[in-house]
PDB file of C-alpha atoms in Angstrom:
ATOM      1  CA  UNK A   1      32.355   4.693   0.101  1.00 48.00           C
ATOM      2  CA  UNK A   2      32.881   5.851   3.758  1.00 56.00           C
ATOM      3  CA  UNK A   3      34.907   8.405   6.092  1.00 83.00           C
ATOM      4  CA  UNK A   4      34.271  12.090   4.141  1.00 92.00           C
ATOM      5  CA  UNK A   5      31.456  10.752   2.504  1.00 94.00           C
ATOM      6  CA  UNK A   6      29.526   9.571   5.067  1.00 94.00           C
ATOM      7  CA  UNK A   7      26.531  12.287   4.879  1.00 94.00           C
ATOM      8  CA  UNK A   8      26.436  12.982   1.046  1.00 95.00           C
ATOM      9  CA  UNK A   9      26.353   9.378   0.309  1.00 93.00           C
ATOM     10  CA  UNK A  10      23.553   9.218   3.023  1.00 92.00           C
ATOM     11  CA  UNK A  11      21.812  12.113   1.924  1.00 95.00           C
ATOM     12  CA  UNK A  12      22.304  12.147  -1.577  1.00 94.00           C
ATOM     13  CA  UNK A  13      19.944   9.282  -2.438  1.00 93.00           C
ATOM     14  CA  UNK A  14      15.788  10.623  -3.009  1.00 94.00           C
ATOM     15  CA  UNK A  15      12.834   8.707  -3.192  1.00 90.00           C
ATOM     16  CA  UNK A  16      11.905   8.802  -6.814  1.00 91.00           C
ATOM     17  CA  UNK A  17       7.909   9.345  -5.541  1.00 88.00           C
ATOM     18  CA  UNK A  18       9.355  12.735  -4.508  1.00 89.00           C
ATOM     19  CA  UNK A  19      10.202  14.071  -7.826  1.00 91.00           C
ATOM     20  CA  UNK A  20       8.700  15.092 -10.635  1.00 88.00           C
ATOM     21  CA  UNK A  21      10.158  16.341 -14.471  1.00 85.00           C
ATOM     22  CA  UNK A  22      10.219  19.667 -15.688  1.00 80.00           C
ATOM     23  CA  UNK A  23      10.693  21.767 -18.761  1.00 79.00           C
ATOM     24  CA  UNK A  24      11.812  25.100 -19.155  1.00 71.00           C
ATOM     25  CA  UNK A  25      12.259  27.126 -22.672  1.00 66.00           C
ATOM     26  CA  UNK A  26      14.811  26.393 -24.606  1.00 65.00           C
ATOM     27  CA  UNK A  27      13.507  22.226 -24.570  1.00 66.00           C
ATOM     28  CA  UNK A  28      15.406  21.911 -21.423  1.00 71.00           C
ATOM     29  CA  UNK A  29      13.958  19.614 -19.251  1.00 78.00           C
ATOM     30  CA  UNK A  30      15.361  17.448 -16.120  1.00 83.00           C
ATOM     31  CA  UNK A  31      13.909  15.891 -12.761  1.00 89.00           C
ATOM     32  CA  UNK A  32      13.244  18.124 -10.070  1.00 91.00           C
ATOM     33  CA  UNK A  33      13.169  17.171  -5.970  1.00 93.00           C
ATOM     34  CA  UNK A  34       9.876  18.931  -3.623  1.00 92.00           C
ATOM     35  CA  UNK A  35      11.383  20.916  -1.293  1.00 93.00           C
ATOM     36  CA  UNK A  36       9.869  19.535   1.588  1.00 92.00           C
ATOM     37  CA  UNK A  37      10.848  16.198   0.507  1.00 91.00           C
ATOM     38  CA  UNK A  38      14.620  17.748   1.198  1.00 95.00           C
ATOM     39  CA  UNK A  39      13.787  19.203   4.897  1.00 94.00           C
ATOM     40  CA  UNK A  40      12.419  16.178   5.492  1.00 90.00           C
ATOM     41  CA  UNK A  41      15.346  14.514   4.922  1.00 93.00           C
ATOM     42  CA  UNK A  42      17.221  16.990   6.532  1.00 94.00           C
ATOM     43  CA  UNK A  43      15.288  16.127   9.365  1.00 93.00           C
ATOM     44  CA  UNK A  44      16.175  12.790   9.415  1.00 90.00           C
ATOM     45  CA  UNK A  45      19.600  13.107   9.758  1.00 94.00           C
ATOM     46  CA  UNK A  46      19.790  15.861  12.467  1.00 94.00           C
ATOM     47  CA  UNK A  47      16.433  16.192  13.823  1.00 91.00           C
ATOM     48  CA  UNK A  48      13.784  19.145  13.831  1.00 91.00           C
ATOM     49  CA  UNK A  49      14.212  22.546  12.381  1.00 93.00           C
ATOM     50  CA  UNK A  50      15.643  24.658  14.554  1.00 93.00           C
ATOM     51  CA  UNK A  51      16.497  22.191  16.877  1.00 93.00           C
ATOM     52  CA  UNK A  52      19.374  19.940  14.167  1.00 95.00           C
ATOM     53  CA  UNK A  53      19.753  22.297  11.884  1.00 97.00           C
ATOM     54  CA  UNK A  54      17.860  25.289  10.765  1.00 97.00           C
ATOM     55  CA  UNK A  55      17.619  28.203   8.411  1.00 97.00           C
ATOM     56  CA  UNK A  56      19.328  31.572   9.009  1.00 97.00           C
ATOM     57  CA  UNK A  57      17.817  35.060   8.078  1.00 97.00           C
ATOM     58  CA  UNK A  58      17.542  36.021   4.367  1.00 97.00           C
ATOM     59  CA  UNK A  59      19.131  38.244   2.675  1.00 98.00           C
ATOM     60  CA  UNK A  60      16.988  39.694  -0.616  1.00 98.00           C
ATOM     61  CA  UNK A  61      18.415  41.762  -3.459  1.00 98.00           C
ATOM     62  CA  UNK A  62      15.505  43.351  -6.136  1.00 97.00           C
ATOM     63  CA  UNK A  63      16.895  44.248  -9.872  1.00 96.00           C
ATOM     64  CA  UNK A  64      15.824  45.666 -12.511  1.00 95.00           C
ATOM     65  CA  UNK A  65      15.403  43.071 -15.601  1.00 92.00           C
ATOM     66  CA  UNK A  66      15.183  43.896 -19.203  1.00 91.00           C
ATOM     67  CA  UNK A  67      11.870  45.420 -20.453  1.00 91.00           C
ATOM     68  CA  UNK A  68       9.838  45.933 -17.619  1.00 93.00           C
ATOM     69  CA  UNK A  69      10.507  42.778 -15.728  1.00 95.00           C
ATOM     70  CA  UNK A  70      11.837  42.713 -11.568  1.00 96.00           C
ATOM     71  CA  UNK A  71      13.834  39.688 -10.834  1.00 97.00           C
ATOM     72  CA  UNK A  72      14.199  39.405  -6.560  1.00 97.00           C
ATOM     73  CA  UNK A  73      17.396  37.201  -5.581  1.00 98.00           C
ATOM     74  CA  UNK A  74      17.698  35.705  -1.911  1.00 98.00           C
ATOM     75  CA  UNK A  75      20.892  34.400  -0.697  1.00 98.00           C
ATOM     76  CA  UNK A  76      20.678  32.328   3.113  1.00 98.00           C
ATOM     77  CA  UNK A  77      23.066  30.047   5.336  1.00 98.00           C
ATOM     78  CA  UNK A  78      21.400  26.809   6.583  1.00 97.00           C
ATOM     79  CA  UNK A  79      23.635  25.324   9.661  1.00 98.00           C
ATOM     80  CA  UNK A  80      23.704  21.396  10.461  1.00 97.00           C
ATOM     81  CA  UNK A  81      24.746  19.985  13.816  1.00 94.00           C
ATOM     82  CA  UNK A  82      26.098  23.196  15.398  1.00 95.00           C
ATOM     83  CA  UNK A  83      25.251  27.015  14.483  1.00 95.00           C
ATOM     84  CA  UNK A  84      28.456  27.221  13.458  1.00 95.00           C
ATOM     85  CA  UNK A  85      28.565  25.051  10.746  1.00 96.00           C
ATOM     86  CA  UNK A  86      27.136  26.790   7.763  1.00 97.00           C
ATOM     87  CA  UNK A  87      26.615  26.572   4.220  1.00 97.00           C
ATOM     88  CA  UNK A  88      24.871  28.743   1.801  1.00 98.00           C
ATOM     89  CA  UNK A  89      22.606  29.402  -1.123  1.00 98.00           C
ATOM     90  CA  UNK A  90      21.339  31.774  -3.447  1.00 98.00           C
ATOM     91  CA  UNK A  91      17.917  31.489  -5.467  1.00 97.00           C
ATOM     92  CA  UNK A  92      15.928  33.191  -7.532  1.00 97.00           C
ATOM     93  CA  UNK A  93      12.530  33.958  -8.787  1.00 96.00           C
ATOM     94  CA  UNK A  94      10.757  37.016 -10.760  1.00 95.00           C
ATOM     95  CA  UNK A  95       8.531  39.751  -9.352  1.00 96.00           C
ATOM     96  CA  UNK A  96       7.005  40.937 -12.358  1.00 96.00           C
ATOM     97  CA  UNK A  97       7.034  38.774 -15.627  1.00 92.00           C
ATOM     98  CA  UNK A  98       6.913  40.075 -19.287  1.00 90.00           C
ATOM     99  CA  UNK A  99       3.763  37.836 -20.954  1.00 88.00           C
ATOM    100  CA  UNK A 100       2.576  38.226 -24.505  1.00 86.00           C
ATOM    101  CA  UNK A 101      -0.392  40.402 -22.426  1.00 88.00           C
ATOM    102  CA  UNK A 102       1.431  42.262 -21.015  1.00 89.00           C
ATOM    103  CA  UNK A 103       3.504  42.279 -17.146  1.00 92.00           C
ATOM    104  CA  UNK A 104       2.244  40.150 -14.456  1.00 93.00           C
ATOM    105  CA  UNK A 105       3.136  40.651 -11.036  1.00 93.00           C
ATOM    106  CA  UNK A 106       3.970  37.615  -8.819  1.00 93.00           C
ATOM    107  CA  UNK A 107       3.526  37.593  -4.953  1.00 93.00           C
ATOM    108  CA  UNK A 108       5.042  34.506  -4.895  1.00 95.00           C
ATOM    109  CA  UNK A 109       8.361  35.503  -6.158  1.00 96.00           C
ATOM    110  CA  UNK A 110      10.409  35.824  -2.695  1.00 97.00           C
ATOM    111  CA  UNK A 111       9.064  32.741  -1.178  1.00 96.00           C
ATOM    112  CA  UNK A 112       9.885  31.270  -4.432  1.00 96.00           C
ATOM    113  CA  UNK A 113      13.147  32.823  -4.228  1.00 97.00           C
ATOM    114  CA  UNK A 114      13.900  32.075  -0.575  1.00 98.00           C
ATOM    115  CA  UNK A 115      13.164  27.938  -1.297  1.00 96.00           C
ATOM    116  CA  UNK A 116      15.331  28.279  -3.644  1.00 96.00           C
ATOM    117  CA  UNK A 117      18.008  29.849  -1.962  1.00 97.00           C
ATOM    118  CA  UNK A 118      17.992  27.539   0.706  1.00 97.00           C
ATOM    119  CA  UNK A 119      17.294  23.963  -1.909  1.00 96.00           C
ATOM    120  CA  UNK A 120      20.822  25.281  -3.001  1.00 97.00           C
ATOM    121  CA  UNK A 121      22.256  25.710  -0.365  1.00 98.00           C
ATOM    122  CA  UNK A 122      21.107  21.923   1.205  1.00 97.00           C
ATOM    123  CA  UNK A 123      22.788  20.694  -1.982  1.00 96.00           C
ATOM    124  CA  UNK A 124      26.073  21.432  -0.806  1.00 97.00           C
ATOM    125  CA  UNK A 125      25.636  19.148   1.757  1.00 97.00           C
ATOM    126  CA  UNK A 126      24.567  16.597  -0.488  1.00 96.00           C
ATOM    127  CA  UNK A 127      20.936  16.223  -0.339  1.00 97.00           C
ATOM    128  CA  UNK A 128      19.179  14.734  -3.579  1.00 94.00           C
ATOM    129  CA  UNK A 129      22.926  14.808  -4.716  1.00 95.00           C
ATOM    130  CA  UNK A 130      21.801  11.869  -7.460  1.00 95.00           C
ATOM    131  CA  UNK A 131      19.367  14.425  -8.835  1.00 94.00           C
ATOM    132  CA  UNK A 132      21.772  16.904  -9.611  1.00 93.00           C
ATOM    133  CA  UNK A 133      24.528  14.584 -10.935  1.00 93.00           C
ATOM    134  CA  UNK A 134      22.016  13.545 -13.598  1.00 92.00           C
ATOM    135  CA  UNK A 135      21.576   9.645 -12.081  1.00 94.00           C
ATOM    136  CA  UNK A 136      17.570  10.091 -12.734  1.00 93.00           C
ATOM    137  CA  UNK A 137      18.003  10.197 -16.069  1.00 91.00           C
ATOM    138  CA  UNK A 138      18.934   6.388 -16.003  1.00 92.00           C
ATOM    139  CA  UNK A 139      15.561   4.106 -15.543  1.00 91.00           C
ATOM    140  CA  UNK A 140      17.643   1.116 -14.092  1.00 93.00           C
ATOM    141  CA  UNK A 141      19.029   3.365 -11.362  1.00 93.00           C
ATOM    142  CA  UNK A 142      15.610   5.202 -10.532  1.00 91.00           C
ATOM    143  CA  UNK A 143      14.412   1.518 -10.287  1.00 90.00           C
ATOM    144  CA  UNK A 144      17.051   0.523  -8.115  1.00 90.00           C
ATOM    145  CA  UNK A 145      15.775   3.551  -5.604  1.00 91.00           C
ATOM    146  CA  UNK A 146      12.025   2.836  -5.514  1.00 87.00           C
ATOM    147  CA  UNK A 147      12.840  -0.870  -4.869  1.00 84.00           C
ATOM    148  CA  UNK A 148      15.104   0.472  -1.937  1.00 84.00           C
ATOM    149  CA  UNK A 149      12.358   3.090  -0.695  1.00 83.00           C
ATOM    150  CA  UNK A 150       9.941   0.762  -0.999  1.00 77.00           C
ATOM    151  CA  UNK A 151      11.750  -1.530   1.178  1.00 70.00           C
ATOM    152  CA  UNK A 152      12.406   0.880   3.586  1.00 71.00           C
ATOM    153  CA  UNK A 153       8.931   2.448   3.856  1.00 64.00           C
ATOM    154  CA  UNK A 154       7.665  -1.669   4.375  1.00 67.00           C
ATOM    155  CA  UNK A 155       9.985  -1.626   7.459  1.00 71.00           C
ATOM    156  CA  UNK A 156       9.075   1.337   8.927  1.00 76.00           C
ATOM    157  CA  UNK A 157       5.497   0.244   8.360  1.00 76.00           C
ATOM    158  CA  UNK A 158       5.974  -2.947  10.376  1.00 80.00           C
ATOM    159  CA  UNK A 159       7.925  -1.376  12.901  1.00 82.00           C
ATOM    160  CA  UNK A 160       4.971   0.969  13.972  1.00 84.00           C
ATOM    161  CA  UNK A 161       2.563  -2.205  13.667  1.00 86.00           C
ATOM    162  CA  UNK A 162       5.520  -3.517  16.256  1.00 89.00           C
ATOM    163  CA  UNK A 163       5.036  -0.114  18.349  1.00 87.00           C
ATOM    164  CA  UNK A 164       1.891   0.197  18.392  1.00 90.00           C
ATOM    165  CA  UNK A 165       0.578  -3.351  19.516  1.00 91.00           C
ATOM    166  CA  UNK A 166       3.175  -2.801  22.468  1.00 92.00           C
ATOM    167  CA  UNK A 167       1.514   0.830  23.415  1.00 91.00           C
ATOM    168  CA  UNK A 168      -1.640  -0.909  23.476  1.00 93.00           C
ATOM    169  CA  UNK A 169      -0.796  -3.824  25.598  1.00 92.00           C
ATOM    170  CA  UNK A 170       1.023  -1.509  27.911  1.00 92.00           C
ATOM    171  CA  UNK A 171      -1.956  -0.091  28.819  1.00 92.00           C
ATOM    172  CA  UNK A 172      -4.065  -1.364  31.917  1.00 92.00           C
ATOM    173  CA  UNK A 173      -7.019  -3.390  31.360  1.00 91.00           C
ATOM    174  CA  UNK A 174     -10.569  -0.605  31.255  1.00 88.00           C
ATOM    175  CA  UNK A 175      -8.438   2.416  30.808  1.00 87.00           C
ATOM    176  CA  UNK A 176     -10.443   5.001  29.492  1.00 86.00           C
ATOM    177  CA  UNK A 177      -7.288   6.856  28.272  1.00 89.00           C
ATOM    178  CA  UNK A 178      -6.579   4.263  25.497  1.00 91.00           C
ATOM    179  CA  UNK A 179      -9.580   5.712  23.094  1.00 90.00           C
ATOM    180  CA  UNK A 180      -7.936   8.851  22.774  1.00 90.00           C
ATOM    181  CA  UNK A 181      -4.236   8.029  22.083  1.00 91.00           C
ATOM    182  CA  UNK A 182      -6.274   5.929  19.372  1.00 92.00           C
ATOM    183  CA  UNK A 183      -7.948   8.376  17.675  1.00 91.00           C
ATOM    184  CA  UNK A 184      -4.745  10.578  17.762  1.00 88.00           C
ATOM    185  CA  UNK A 185      -2.683   8.351  16.065  1.00 88.00           C
ATOM    186  CA  UNK A 186      -5.636   8.035  13.239  1.00 87.00           C
ATOM    187  CA  UNK A 187      -3.091  10.085  10.796  1.00 83.00           C
ATOM    188  CA  UNK A 188      -0.025   8.574  11.362  1.00 82.00           C
ATOM    189  CA  UNK A 189      -1.867   5.158  10.305  1.00 85.00           C
ATOM    190  CA  UNK A 190      -3.151   6.768   7.390  1.00 82.00           C
ATOM    191  CA  UNK A 191       0.168   8.127   6.559  1.00 74.00           C
ATOM    192  CA  UNK A 192       2.238   4.708   6.819  1.00 75.00           C
ATOM    193  CA  UNK A 193      -0.507   3.175   4.804  1.00 77.00           C
ATOM    194  CA  UNK A 194      -1.357   0.434   7.126  1.00 81.00           C
ATOM    195  CA  UNK A 195      -3.584  -2.021   5.646  1.00 84.00           C
ATOM    196  CA  UNK A 196      -7.573  -2.454   6.691  1.00 88.00           C
ATOM    197  CA  UNK A 197      -6.432  -6.349   8.233  1.00 87.00           C
ATOM    198  CA  UNK A 198      -3.722  -4.282   9.795  1.00 88.00           C
ATOM    199  CA  UNK A 199      -5.806  -1.560  11.791  1.00 91.00           C
ATOM    200  CA  UNK A 200      -8.665  -4.471  12.030  1.00 92.00           C
ATOM    201  CA  UNK A 201      -5.787  -6.085  14.594  1.00 92.00           C
ATOM    202  CA  UNK A 202      -5.178  -3.025  16.576  1.00 93.00           C
ATOM    203  CA  UNK A 203      -8.414  -2.150  17.157  1.00 92.00           C
ATOM    204  CA  UNK A 204      -9.715  -5.305  18.206  1.00 93.00           C
ATOM    205  CA  UNK A 205      -6.704  -5.351  20.811  1.00 93.00           C
ATOM    206  CA  UNK A 206      -7.700  -1.162  21.758  1.00 93.00           C
ATOM    207  CA  UNK A 207     -11.760  -2.620  21.923  1.00 92.00           C
ATOM    208  CA  UNK A 208     -10.433  -5.322  24.356  1.00 91.00           C
ATOM    209  CA  UNK A 209      -8.523  -2.871  26.772  1.00 88.00           C
ATOM    210  CA  UNK A 210     -12.160  -0.557  26.477  1.00 85.00           C
ATOM    211  CA  UNK A 211     -14.235  -0.896  29.400  1.00 75.00           C
ATOM    212  CA  UNK A 212     -16.777  -2.386  28.330  1.00 68.00           C
ATOM    213  CA  UNK A 213     -19.427   0.612  28.519  1.00 61.00           C
ATOM    214  CA  UNK A 214     -17.130   2.902  26.698  1.00 50.00           C
ATOM    215  CA  UNK A 215     -16.473  -0.428  24.082  1.00 48.00           C
ATOM    216  CA  UNK A 216     -19.826  -0.691  23.635  1.00 43.00           C
TER     217      UNK A 216
END
């Protein structure tokens, strides 16, 4: 598909490893998306939060429920591309919950209502559309997404290794600045899941560039 649904089609595919099953009272079950993954998808598409997309100031409404419970609702808008392109979402949670042992307060309720509101707004742009449309109930579809995102990760890792090799080659011989750079990339190497062999090849290239005393 193309044209008017381009953005939806790109954001609407979800990596299964960033989802988890859930069950609610009454026997309802389904699949939820980790909120941080939704933010990652927006950042991949538009750039860093606050630059290519962002979240406007939320408003909260506290409502008295039954049996002593207290609810909070959050209305929030997000913008994308430019700050005049906004969509709204509403989320909610319980500030005071009734349990068998009595009433219990939840100091995370406002945060959870806010997160719920943001992710509901992102749905309108298509973020996680396949999950919300029930496609994750189909094992065949989930396996297809696993394979697709696995291929993307492999491609990204290969590009990262190539970039590292080019970066190392660009350092002058016996340049001590290469060591802080290498140390600073440690977490990135872990994030990409580089194999021991891949790390060893890069490390040997770094050592070859180091001043002899540093290499020793």
